Coordinates of C-alpha atoms and ligand atoms in Angstrom, one line a residue:
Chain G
X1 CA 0.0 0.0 0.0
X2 CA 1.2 3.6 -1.0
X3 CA 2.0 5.9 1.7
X4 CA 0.0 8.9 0.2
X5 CA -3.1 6.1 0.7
X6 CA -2.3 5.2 4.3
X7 CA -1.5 8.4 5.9
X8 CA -5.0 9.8 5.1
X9 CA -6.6 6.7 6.5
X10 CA -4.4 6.8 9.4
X11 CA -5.7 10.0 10.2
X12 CA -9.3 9.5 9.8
X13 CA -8.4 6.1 12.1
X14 CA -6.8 8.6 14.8
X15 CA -9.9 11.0 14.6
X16 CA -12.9 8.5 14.6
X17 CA -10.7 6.6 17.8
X18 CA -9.9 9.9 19.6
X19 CA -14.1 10.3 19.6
X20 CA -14.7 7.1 20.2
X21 CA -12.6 6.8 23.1
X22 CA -14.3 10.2 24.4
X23 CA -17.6 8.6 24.2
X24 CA -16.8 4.9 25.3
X25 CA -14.9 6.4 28.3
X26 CA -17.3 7.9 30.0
X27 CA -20.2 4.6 29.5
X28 CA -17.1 1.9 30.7
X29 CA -16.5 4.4 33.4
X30 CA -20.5 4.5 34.6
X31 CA -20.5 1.0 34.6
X32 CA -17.2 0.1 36.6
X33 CA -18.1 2.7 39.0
X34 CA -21.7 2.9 39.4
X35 CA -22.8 -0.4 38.0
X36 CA -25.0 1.1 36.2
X37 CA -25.7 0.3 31.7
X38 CA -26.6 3.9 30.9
X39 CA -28.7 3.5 27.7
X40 CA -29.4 7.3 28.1
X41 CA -25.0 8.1 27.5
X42 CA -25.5 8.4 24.0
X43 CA -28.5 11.5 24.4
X44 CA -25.9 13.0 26.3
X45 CA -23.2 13.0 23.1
X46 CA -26.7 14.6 21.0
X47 CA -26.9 17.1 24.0
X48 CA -23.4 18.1 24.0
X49 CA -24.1 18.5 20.0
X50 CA -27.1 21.0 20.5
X51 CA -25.9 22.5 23.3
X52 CA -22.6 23.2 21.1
X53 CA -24.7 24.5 18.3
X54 CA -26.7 26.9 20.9
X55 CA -23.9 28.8 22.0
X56 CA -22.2 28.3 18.8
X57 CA -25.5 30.1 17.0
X58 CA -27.5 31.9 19.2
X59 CA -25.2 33.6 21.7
X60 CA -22.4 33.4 18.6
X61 CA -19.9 33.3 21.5
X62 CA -16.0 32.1 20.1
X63 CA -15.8 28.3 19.8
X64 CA -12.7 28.0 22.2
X65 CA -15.2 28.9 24.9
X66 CA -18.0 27.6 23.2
X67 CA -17.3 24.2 23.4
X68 CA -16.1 23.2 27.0
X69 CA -18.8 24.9 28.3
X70 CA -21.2 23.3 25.8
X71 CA -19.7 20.1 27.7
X72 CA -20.2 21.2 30.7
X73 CA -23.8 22.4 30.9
X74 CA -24.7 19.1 29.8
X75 CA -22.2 17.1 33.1
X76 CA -24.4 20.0 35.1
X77 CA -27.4 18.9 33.6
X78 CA -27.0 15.0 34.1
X79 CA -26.7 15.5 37.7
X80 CA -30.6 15.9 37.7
X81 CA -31.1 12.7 36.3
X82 CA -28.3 11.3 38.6
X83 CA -29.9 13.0 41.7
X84 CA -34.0 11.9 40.8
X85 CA -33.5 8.9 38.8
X86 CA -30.5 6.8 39.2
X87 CA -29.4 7.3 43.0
X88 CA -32.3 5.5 43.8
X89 CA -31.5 2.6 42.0
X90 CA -28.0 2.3 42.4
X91 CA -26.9 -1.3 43.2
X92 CA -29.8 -2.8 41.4
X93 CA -28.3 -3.6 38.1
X94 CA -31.4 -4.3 36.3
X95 CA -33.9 -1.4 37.3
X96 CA -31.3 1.0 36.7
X97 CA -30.7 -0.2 33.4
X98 CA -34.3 -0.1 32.6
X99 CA -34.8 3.4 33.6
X100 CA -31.5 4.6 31.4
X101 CA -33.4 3.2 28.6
X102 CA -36.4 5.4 29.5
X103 CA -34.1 8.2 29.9
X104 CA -32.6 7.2 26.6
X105 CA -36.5 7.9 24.8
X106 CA -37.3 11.2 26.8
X107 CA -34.6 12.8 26.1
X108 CA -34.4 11.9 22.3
X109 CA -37.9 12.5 22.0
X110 CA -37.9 15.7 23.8
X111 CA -35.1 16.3 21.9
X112 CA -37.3 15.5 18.9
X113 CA -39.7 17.7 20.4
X114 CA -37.6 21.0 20.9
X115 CA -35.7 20.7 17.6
X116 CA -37.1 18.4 14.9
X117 CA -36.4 15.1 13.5
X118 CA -34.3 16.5 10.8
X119 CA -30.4 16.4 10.7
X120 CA -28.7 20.1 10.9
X121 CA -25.4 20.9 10.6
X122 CA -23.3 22.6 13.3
X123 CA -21.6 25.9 11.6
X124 CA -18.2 24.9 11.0
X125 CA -15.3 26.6 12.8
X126 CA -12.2 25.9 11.2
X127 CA -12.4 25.2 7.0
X128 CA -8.7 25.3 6.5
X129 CA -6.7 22.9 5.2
X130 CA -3.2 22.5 6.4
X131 CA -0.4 21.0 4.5
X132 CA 1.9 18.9 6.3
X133 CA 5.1 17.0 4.4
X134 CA 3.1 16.9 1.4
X135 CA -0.1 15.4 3.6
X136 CA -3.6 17.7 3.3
X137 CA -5.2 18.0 6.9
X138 CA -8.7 19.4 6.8
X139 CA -8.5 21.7 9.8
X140 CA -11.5 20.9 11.8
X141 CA -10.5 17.3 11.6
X142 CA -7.4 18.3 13.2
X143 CA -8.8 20.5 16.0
X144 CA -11.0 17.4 17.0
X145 CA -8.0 15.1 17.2
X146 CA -6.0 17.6 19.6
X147 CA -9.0 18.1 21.6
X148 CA -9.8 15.0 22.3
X149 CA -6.6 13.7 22.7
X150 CA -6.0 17.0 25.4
X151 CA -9.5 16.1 26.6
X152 CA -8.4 12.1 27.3
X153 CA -5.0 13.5 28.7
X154 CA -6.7 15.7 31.5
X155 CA -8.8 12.8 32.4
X156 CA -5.9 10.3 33.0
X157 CA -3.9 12.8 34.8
X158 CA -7.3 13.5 37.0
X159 CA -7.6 10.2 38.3
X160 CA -4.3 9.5 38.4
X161 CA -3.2 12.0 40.6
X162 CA -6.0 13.4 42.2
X163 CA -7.4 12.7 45.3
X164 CA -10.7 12.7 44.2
X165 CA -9.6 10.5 41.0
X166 CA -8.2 7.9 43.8
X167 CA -11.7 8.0 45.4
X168 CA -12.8 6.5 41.9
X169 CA -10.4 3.9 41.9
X170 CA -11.0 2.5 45.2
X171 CA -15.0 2.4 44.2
X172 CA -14.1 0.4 41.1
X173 CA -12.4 -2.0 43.1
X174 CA -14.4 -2.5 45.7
X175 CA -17.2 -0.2 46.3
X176 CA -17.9 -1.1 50.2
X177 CA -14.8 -1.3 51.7
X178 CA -14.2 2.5 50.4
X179 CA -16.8 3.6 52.3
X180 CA -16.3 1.9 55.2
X181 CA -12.9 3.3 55.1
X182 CA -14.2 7.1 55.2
X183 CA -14.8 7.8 51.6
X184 CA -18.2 9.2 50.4
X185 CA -19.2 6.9 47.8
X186 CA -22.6 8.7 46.6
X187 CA -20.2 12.0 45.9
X188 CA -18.3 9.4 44.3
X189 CA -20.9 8.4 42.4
X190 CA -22.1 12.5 41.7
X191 CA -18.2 12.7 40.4
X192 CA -18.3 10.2 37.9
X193 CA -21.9 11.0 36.2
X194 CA -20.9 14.4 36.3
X195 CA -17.7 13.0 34.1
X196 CA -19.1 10.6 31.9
X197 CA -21.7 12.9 30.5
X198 CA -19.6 15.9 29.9
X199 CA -17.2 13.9 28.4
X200 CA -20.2 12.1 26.1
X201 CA -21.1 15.6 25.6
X202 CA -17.6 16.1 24.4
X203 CA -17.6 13.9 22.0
X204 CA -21.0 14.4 20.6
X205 CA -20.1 17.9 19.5
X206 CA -17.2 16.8 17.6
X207 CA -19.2 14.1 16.3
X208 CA -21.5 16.5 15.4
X209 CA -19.6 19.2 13.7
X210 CA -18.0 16.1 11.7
X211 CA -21.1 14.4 10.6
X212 CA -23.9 15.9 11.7
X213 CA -26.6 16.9 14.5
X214 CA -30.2 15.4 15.2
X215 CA -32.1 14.8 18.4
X216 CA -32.2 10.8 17.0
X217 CA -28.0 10.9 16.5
X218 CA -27.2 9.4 19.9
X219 CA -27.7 6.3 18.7
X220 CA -24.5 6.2 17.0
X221 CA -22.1 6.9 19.9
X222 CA -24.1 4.3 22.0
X223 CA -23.5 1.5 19.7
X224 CA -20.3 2.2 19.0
X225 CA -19.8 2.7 23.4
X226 CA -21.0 -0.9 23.4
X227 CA -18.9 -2.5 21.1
X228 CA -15.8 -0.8 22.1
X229 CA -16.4 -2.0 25.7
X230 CA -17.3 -5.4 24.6
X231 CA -13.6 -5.1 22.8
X232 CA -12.3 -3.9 25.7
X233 CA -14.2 -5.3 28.6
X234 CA -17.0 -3.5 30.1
X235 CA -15.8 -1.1 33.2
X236 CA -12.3 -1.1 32.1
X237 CA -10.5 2.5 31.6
X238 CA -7.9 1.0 29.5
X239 CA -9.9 -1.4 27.8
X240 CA -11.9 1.4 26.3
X241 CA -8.9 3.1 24.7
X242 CA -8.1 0.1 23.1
X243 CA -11.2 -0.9 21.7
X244 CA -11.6 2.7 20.5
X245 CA -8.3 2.6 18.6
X246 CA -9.3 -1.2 17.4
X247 CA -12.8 0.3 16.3
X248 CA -11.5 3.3 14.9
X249 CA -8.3 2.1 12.5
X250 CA -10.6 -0.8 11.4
X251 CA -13.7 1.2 10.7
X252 CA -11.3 3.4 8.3
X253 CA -9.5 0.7 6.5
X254 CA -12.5 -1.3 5.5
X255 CA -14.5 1.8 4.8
X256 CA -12.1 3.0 2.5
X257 CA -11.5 -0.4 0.8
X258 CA -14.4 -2.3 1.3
X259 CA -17.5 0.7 2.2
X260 CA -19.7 1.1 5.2
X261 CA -21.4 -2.2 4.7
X262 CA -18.6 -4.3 5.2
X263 CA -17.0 -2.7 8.0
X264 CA -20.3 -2.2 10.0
X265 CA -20.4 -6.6 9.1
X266 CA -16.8 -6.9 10.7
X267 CA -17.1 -5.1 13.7
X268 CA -20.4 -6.5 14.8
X269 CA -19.3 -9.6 13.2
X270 CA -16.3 -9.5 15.1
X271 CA -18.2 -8.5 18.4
X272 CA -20.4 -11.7 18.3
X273 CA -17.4 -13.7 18.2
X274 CA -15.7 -12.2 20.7
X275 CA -18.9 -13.0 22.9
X276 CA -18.5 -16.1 22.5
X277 CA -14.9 -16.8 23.1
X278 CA -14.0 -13.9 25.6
X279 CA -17.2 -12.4 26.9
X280 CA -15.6 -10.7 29.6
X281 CA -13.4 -8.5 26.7
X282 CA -9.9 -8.3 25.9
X283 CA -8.8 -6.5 28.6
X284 CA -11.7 -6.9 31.4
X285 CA -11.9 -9.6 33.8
X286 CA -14.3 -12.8 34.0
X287 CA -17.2 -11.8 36.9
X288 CA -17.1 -13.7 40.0
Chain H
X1 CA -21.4 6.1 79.4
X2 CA -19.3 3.9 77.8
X3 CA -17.8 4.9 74.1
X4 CA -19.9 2.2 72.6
X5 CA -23.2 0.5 73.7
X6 CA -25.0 -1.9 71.1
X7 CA -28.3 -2.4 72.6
X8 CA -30.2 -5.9 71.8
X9 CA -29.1 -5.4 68.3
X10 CA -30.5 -7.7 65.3
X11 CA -29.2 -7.8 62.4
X12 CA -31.2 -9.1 59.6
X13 CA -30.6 -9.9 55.8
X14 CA -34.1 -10.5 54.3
X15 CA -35.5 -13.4 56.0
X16 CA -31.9 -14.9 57.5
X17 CA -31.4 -13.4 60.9
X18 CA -27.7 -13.3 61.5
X19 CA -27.9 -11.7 65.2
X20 CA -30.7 -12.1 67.9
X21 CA -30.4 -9.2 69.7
X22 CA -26.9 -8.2 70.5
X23 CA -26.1 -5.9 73.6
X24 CA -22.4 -5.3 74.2
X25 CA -19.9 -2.6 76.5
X26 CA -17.0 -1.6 75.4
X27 CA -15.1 1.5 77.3
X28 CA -12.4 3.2 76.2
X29 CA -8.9 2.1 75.9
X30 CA -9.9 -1.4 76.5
X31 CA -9.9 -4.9 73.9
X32 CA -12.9 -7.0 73.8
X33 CA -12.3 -10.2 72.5
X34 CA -15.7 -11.3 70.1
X35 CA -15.1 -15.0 69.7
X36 CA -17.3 -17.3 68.1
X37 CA -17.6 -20.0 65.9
X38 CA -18.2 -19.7 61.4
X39 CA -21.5 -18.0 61.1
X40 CA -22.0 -17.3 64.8
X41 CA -22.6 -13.5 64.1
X42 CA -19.3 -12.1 64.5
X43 CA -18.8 -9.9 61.1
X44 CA -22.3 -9.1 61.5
X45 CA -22.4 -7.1 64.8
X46 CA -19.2 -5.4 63.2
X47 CA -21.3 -4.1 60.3
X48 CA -24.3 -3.4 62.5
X49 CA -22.0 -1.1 64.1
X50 CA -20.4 0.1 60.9
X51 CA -23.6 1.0 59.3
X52 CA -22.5 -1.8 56.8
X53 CA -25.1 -4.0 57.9
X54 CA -29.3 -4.1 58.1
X55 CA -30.0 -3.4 61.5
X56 CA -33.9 -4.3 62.0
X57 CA -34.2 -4.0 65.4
X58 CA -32.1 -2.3 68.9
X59 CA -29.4 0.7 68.7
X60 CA -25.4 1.2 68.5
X61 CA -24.2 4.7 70.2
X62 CA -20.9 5.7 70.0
X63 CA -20.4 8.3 73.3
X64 CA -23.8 8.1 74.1
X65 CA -24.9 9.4 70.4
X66 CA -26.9 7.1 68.4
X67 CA -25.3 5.8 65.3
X68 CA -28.2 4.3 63.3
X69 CA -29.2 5.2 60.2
X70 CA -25.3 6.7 59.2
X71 CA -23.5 5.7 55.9
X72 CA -20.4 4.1 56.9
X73 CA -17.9 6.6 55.7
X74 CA -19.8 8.8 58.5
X75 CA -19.4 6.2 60.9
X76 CA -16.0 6.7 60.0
X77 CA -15.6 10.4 60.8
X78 CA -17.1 9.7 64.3
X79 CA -14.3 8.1 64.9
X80 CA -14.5 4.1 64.2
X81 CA -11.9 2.4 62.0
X82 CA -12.5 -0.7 60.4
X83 CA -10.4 -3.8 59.1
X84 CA -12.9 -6.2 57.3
X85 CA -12.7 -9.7 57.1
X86 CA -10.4 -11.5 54.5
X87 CA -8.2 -7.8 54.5
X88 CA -9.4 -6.7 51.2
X89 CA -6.9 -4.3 50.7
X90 CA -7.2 -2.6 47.2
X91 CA -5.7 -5.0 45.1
X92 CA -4.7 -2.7 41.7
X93 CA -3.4 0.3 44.5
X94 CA -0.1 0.8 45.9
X95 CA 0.6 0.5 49.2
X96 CA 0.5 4.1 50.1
X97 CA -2.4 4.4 47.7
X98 CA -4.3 2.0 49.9
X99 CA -3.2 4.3 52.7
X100 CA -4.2 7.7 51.5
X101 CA -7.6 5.6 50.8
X102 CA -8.2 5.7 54.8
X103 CA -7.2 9.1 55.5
X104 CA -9.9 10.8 53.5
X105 CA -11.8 11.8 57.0
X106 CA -8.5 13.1 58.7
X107 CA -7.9 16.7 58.0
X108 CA -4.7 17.0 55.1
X109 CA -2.6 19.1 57.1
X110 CA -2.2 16.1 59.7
X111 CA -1.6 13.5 56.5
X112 CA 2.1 13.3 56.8
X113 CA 2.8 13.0 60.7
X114 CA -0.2 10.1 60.6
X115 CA 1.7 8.3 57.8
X116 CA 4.9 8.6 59.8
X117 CA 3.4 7.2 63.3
X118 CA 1.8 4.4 60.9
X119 CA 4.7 3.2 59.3
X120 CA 6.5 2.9 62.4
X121 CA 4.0 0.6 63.3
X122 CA 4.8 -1.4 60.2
X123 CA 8.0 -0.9 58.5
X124 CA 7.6 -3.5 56.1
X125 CA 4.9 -1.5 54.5
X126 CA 7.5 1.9 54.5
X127 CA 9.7 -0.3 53.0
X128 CA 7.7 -0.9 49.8
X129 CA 5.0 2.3 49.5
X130 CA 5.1 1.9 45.8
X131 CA 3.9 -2.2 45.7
X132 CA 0.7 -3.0 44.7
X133 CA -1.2 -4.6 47.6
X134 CA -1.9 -7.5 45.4
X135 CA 1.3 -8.5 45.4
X136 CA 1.7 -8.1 49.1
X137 CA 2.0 -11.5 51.0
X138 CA -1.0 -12.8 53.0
X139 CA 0.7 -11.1 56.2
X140 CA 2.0 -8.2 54.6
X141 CA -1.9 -7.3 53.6
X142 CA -3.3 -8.0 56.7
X143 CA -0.8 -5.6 58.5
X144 CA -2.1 -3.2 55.2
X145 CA -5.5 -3.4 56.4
X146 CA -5.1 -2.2 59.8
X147 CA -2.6 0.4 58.7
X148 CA -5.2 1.7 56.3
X149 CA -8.1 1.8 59.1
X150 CA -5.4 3.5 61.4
X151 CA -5.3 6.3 58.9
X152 CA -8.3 8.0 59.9
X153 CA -6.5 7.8 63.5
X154 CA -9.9 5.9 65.5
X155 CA -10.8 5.9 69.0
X156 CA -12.8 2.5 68.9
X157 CA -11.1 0.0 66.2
X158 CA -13.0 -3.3 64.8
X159 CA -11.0 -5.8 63.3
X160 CA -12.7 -9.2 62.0
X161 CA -10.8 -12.0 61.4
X162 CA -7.3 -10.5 61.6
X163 CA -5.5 -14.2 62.1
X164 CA -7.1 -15.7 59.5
X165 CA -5.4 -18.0 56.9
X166 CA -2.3 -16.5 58.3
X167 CA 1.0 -19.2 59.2
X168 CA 1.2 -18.9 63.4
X169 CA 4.6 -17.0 63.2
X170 CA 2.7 -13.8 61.5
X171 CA -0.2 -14.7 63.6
X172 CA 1.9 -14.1 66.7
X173 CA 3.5 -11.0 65.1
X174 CA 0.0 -9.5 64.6
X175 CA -0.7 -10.5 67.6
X176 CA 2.1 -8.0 69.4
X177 CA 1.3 -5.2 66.9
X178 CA -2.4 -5.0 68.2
X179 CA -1.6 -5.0 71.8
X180 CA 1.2 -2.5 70.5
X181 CA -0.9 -0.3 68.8
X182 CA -3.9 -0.4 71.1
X183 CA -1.6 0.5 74.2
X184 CA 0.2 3.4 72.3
X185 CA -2.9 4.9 70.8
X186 CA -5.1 4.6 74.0
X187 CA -7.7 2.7 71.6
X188 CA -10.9 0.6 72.2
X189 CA -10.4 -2.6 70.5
X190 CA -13.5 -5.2 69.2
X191 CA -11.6 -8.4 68.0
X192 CA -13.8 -10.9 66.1
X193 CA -11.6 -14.0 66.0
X194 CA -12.8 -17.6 65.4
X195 CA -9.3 -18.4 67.0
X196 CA -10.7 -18.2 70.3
X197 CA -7.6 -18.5 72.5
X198 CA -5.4 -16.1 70.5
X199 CA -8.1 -13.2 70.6
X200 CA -8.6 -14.0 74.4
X201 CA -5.1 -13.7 75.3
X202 CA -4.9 -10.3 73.6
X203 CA -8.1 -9.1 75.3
X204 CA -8.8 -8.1 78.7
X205 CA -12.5 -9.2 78.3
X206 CA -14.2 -12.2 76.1
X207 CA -17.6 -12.6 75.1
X208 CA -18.8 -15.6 73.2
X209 CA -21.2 -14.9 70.6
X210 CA -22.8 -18.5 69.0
X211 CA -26.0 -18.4 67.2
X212 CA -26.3 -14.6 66.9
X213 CA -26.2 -14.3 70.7
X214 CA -24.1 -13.3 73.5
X215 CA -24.1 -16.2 75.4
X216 CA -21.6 -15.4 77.9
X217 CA -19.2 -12.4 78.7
X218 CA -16.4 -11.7 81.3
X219 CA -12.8 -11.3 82.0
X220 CA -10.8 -13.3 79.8
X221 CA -9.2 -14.5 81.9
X222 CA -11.7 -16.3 83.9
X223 CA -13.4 -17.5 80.7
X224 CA -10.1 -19.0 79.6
X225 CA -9.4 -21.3 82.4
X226 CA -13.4 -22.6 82.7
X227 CA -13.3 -26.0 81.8
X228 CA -17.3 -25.9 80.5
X229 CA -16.6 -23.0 78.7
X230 CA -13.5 -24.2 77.0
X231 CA -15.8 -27.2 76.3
X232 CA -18.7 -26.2 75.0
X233 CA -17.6 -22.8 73.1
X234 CA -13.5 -23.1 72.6
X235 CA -13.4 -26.0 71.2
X236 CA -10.5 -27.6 73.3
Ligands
ADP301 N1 -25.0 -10.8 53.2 C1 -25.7 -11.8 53.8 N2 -26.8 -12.2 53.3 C2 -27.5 -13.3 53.9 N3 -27.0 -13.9 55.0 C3 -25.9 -13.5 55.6 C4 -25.1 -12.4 55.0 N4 -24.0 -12.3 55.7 C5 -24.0 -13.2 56.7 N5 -25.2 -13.9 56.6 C6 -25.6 -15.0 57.5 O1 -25.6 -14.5 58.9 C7 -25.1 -15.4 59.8 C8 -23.9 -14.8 60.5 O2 -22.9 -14.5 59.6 P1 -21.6 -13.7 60.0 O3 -22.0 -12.5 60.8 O4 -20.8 -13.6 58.8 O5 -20.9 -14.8 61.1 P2 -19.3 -14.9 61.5 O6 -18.6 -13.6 61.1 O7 -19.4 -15.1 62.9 O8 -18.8 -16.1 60.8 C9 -24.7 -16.7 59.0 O9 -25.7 -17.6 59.1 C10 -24.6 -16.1 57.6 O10 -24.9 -17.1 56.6
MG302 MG1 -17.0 -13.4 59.9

């Protein structure tokens, strides 16, 4: 294979796995902490994408500011949901599950509701191209890859080294001995809705200014949350980076080579068997 | 007032009762040996304490202030530390990961000087602060899990099981580092052992829990040289 064909395909890899991740990261990390399948994660990618376009439009505030906070308000929002909805549930895998589908429908269809079925684009901020050692970069492309990748970076750093990030990983690992040894697992559990959705949100406005925006988009993201995860093994932080760099490259070789059909039929394809042989993903654990 | 009074406490987990009513002293300063046999009702009077645990019926206070109906971590900041059964230590941590862990209720400026009275407790763990506790030997997380609960620096500390699965040479060692620890820090101790005569010689007072009831209580040393007792109850 030429270089001049790999390089571009690389990239697209690198940008549809930097989203990915984003998205992916935020549903393993619900799931390891909280226990919880949120069906609703992908809603909160489409809010991320309207609230973008909002501040974006509307207020026509600069997109440096625009998005983070775009990402934020929708982390701020989630904690209703977390507070009403899902504290009550917590530890009861399959009612919680259950009602994250129901949140899934309200806020799609209330998204439905507010802005129409039909898709929109988001008003682009960057429509440069950059030139690189004989490489064309479409600029927008490359703003999502270094914000994401920054994005991801500020995450591991926050659990990594913060006390609040070591709260996390002691709930992972074993949710009722942190508490008994003084640490609050509910604002635990606050912390890491509060993070999963704004980084969903993240990722659904660069999804969106990408591809495009619709109340019905979250779909998407959500399917490609679960099969990374599966890939990866559900509730596993690095398992999710490499099933979003596993989905990503492949998704852009076989698109590029083969067409959409054919790599949707190899990842799901790919998914079942792994079901089969390794439920428990490549990098989780086997329950119990 | 003593620091802690459980009075006629049950504890029960849908339909299985684990404890019939439960009423217990313990003052300050002082190490209560909770002996008993598998399933007697040991863990579960810990966690009835700890919040951990369903309590349907009867009332823990800590210095006279009830504790029911507290989240554990809170149970915690009143000044309880607790080393649970089978150590579970945080396996993908690092030692002094696994120690910040039970510091999160003691105030940050006093973070440092605590780590530096534990460790003197247990060198072995200042020798390796970057190890991941799941590579720590049997004894080595056992003396993790009382560092950890040492942390939050407790007046009343509950430790289940603490000689469990353990060879008798670390047992012993454990053994001295309670008593050490407990005479140092002027703490209350509750030691739920199934190895009856070990807890007992570390306690001044023994009470023998079997079928989710106290069914005797005294000095331990009284309790350790009747012959019924030691019969029916220790086994021997
Ligand atoms: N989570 C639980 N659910 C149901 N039954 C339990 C649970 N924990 C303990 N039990 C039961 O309660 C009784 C007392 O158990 P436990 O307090 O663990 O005893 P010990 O610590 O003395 O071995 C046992 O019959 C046990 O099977
Ligand atoms: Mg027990």
């Amino acid at each position: 294979m030429s270089v001049s064909l790999l390089v571009p395909i690389l990239f697209t890899g690198v940008s549809l796995s930097a989203i990915y991740i984003l998205v992916a990261l935020g549903f393993t990390l619900v799931f390891g902490i909280m226990r919880v399948v949120n069906f609703a994660h992908g809603e909160f990618a489409m809010m991320g994408g309207f609230a973008l376009l909002f501040l974006l439009d509307r207020l026509a505030w600069p997109y440096w500011l625009a998005l983070p906070l775009a990402a934020l308000m929708v982390g701020v929002a989630s904690l209703l949901p977390e507070r009403f909805v899902f504290r009550r549930l917590y530890g009861q895998e399959l009612p919680s599950m259950i009602a994250a589908l129901g949140l899934s429908v309200v806020l799609a269809e209330g998204g439905i509701i507010l802005f129409e079925v039909h898709e929109r684009s988001l008003p682009s901020a960057f429509s440069g191209l950059i030139h690189i050692g004989g490489f064309t970069f479409p600029e927008d492309r490359l703003v999502v890859v270094a914000i994401a990748l920054a994005a991801l970076a500020a995450f591991w750093l926050f659990v990594r080294f913060t006390r609040i990030g070591l709260a996390l990983r002691t709930v992972a690992q074993d949710r009722e001995i942190a508490e008994a040894q003084g640490i609050d697992t509910r604002a635990t559990y606050r912390v890491t809705f509060f993070l999963a959705t704004t980084l969903a949100a993240l990722g659904g406005a660069l999804f969106a200014q990408i591809y495009a925006l619709s109340p019905l988009m979250g779909q998407v993201p959500l399917m490609k949350a679960f099969i990374i995860v599966i890939i990866g093994g559900l509730g596993s932080v690095p398992g999710a980076a490499l099933g979003g760099v596993l989905l990503g490259m492949s998704e852009s070789f076989l698109n590029t080579f083969y067409g959409a059909s054919v790599a949707q039929f190899a990842s799901f394809g790919a998914i079942i068997l792994l079901l089969v042989l390794r439920p428990w993903g490549l990098l989780g654990r086997p329950e119990g | 007032m003593s620091l802690l009074e459980l009075d006629d406490v049950e504890v029960r987990y849908g339909s299985v009762r684990a404890t019939h009513g439960i009423s217990l002293r313990v003052e300050e300063a002082e190490t209560v040996a909770l002996v008993g046999s598998n399933g007697a009702g040991k863990s579960s009077t810990l966690k009835a304490i700890m919040g951990m645990a369903p309590v349907a019926r009867g009332g823990v206070r800590l210095d006279g202030v009830p504790l029911n109906g507290l989240r554990p971590s809170q149970v915690v900041r009143r000044g309880v530390g607790y080393s649970p059964e089978g150590r579970r230590v945080f396996p993908m941590l690092s030692v002094l990961d696994n120690l910040r862990t039970g510091a999160f209720t003691l105030p940050r400026a006093r973070f440092t000087a605590r780590l530096e009275q534990v460790y003197a407790y247990f060198p072995r763990l200042k020798e390796r602060p970057g190890q991941l506790a799941g590579s720590l030997s049997g004894g080595e997380q056992q003396m993790l899990a009382i560092a950890r609960a040492l942390m939050s620096c407790p007046r009343l500390f509950l430790l289940d099981e603490p000689s469990l699965g353990l060879a008798p040479v670390i047992v012993q060692r454990i053994g001295e580092l309670i008593t050490e620890i407990q005479r140092s820090e002027g703490l209350a101790v509750i030691l739920a052992e199934q190895n009856a005569l070990w807890a007992m010689r570390l306690a001044q007072r023994t009470a023998v829990i079997d079928l989710g009831r106290i069914q005797l209580e005294g000095p331990s040393e009284q309790l350790r040289h009747n012959e019924d007792v030691r019969r029916a109850y220790l086994g021997t």
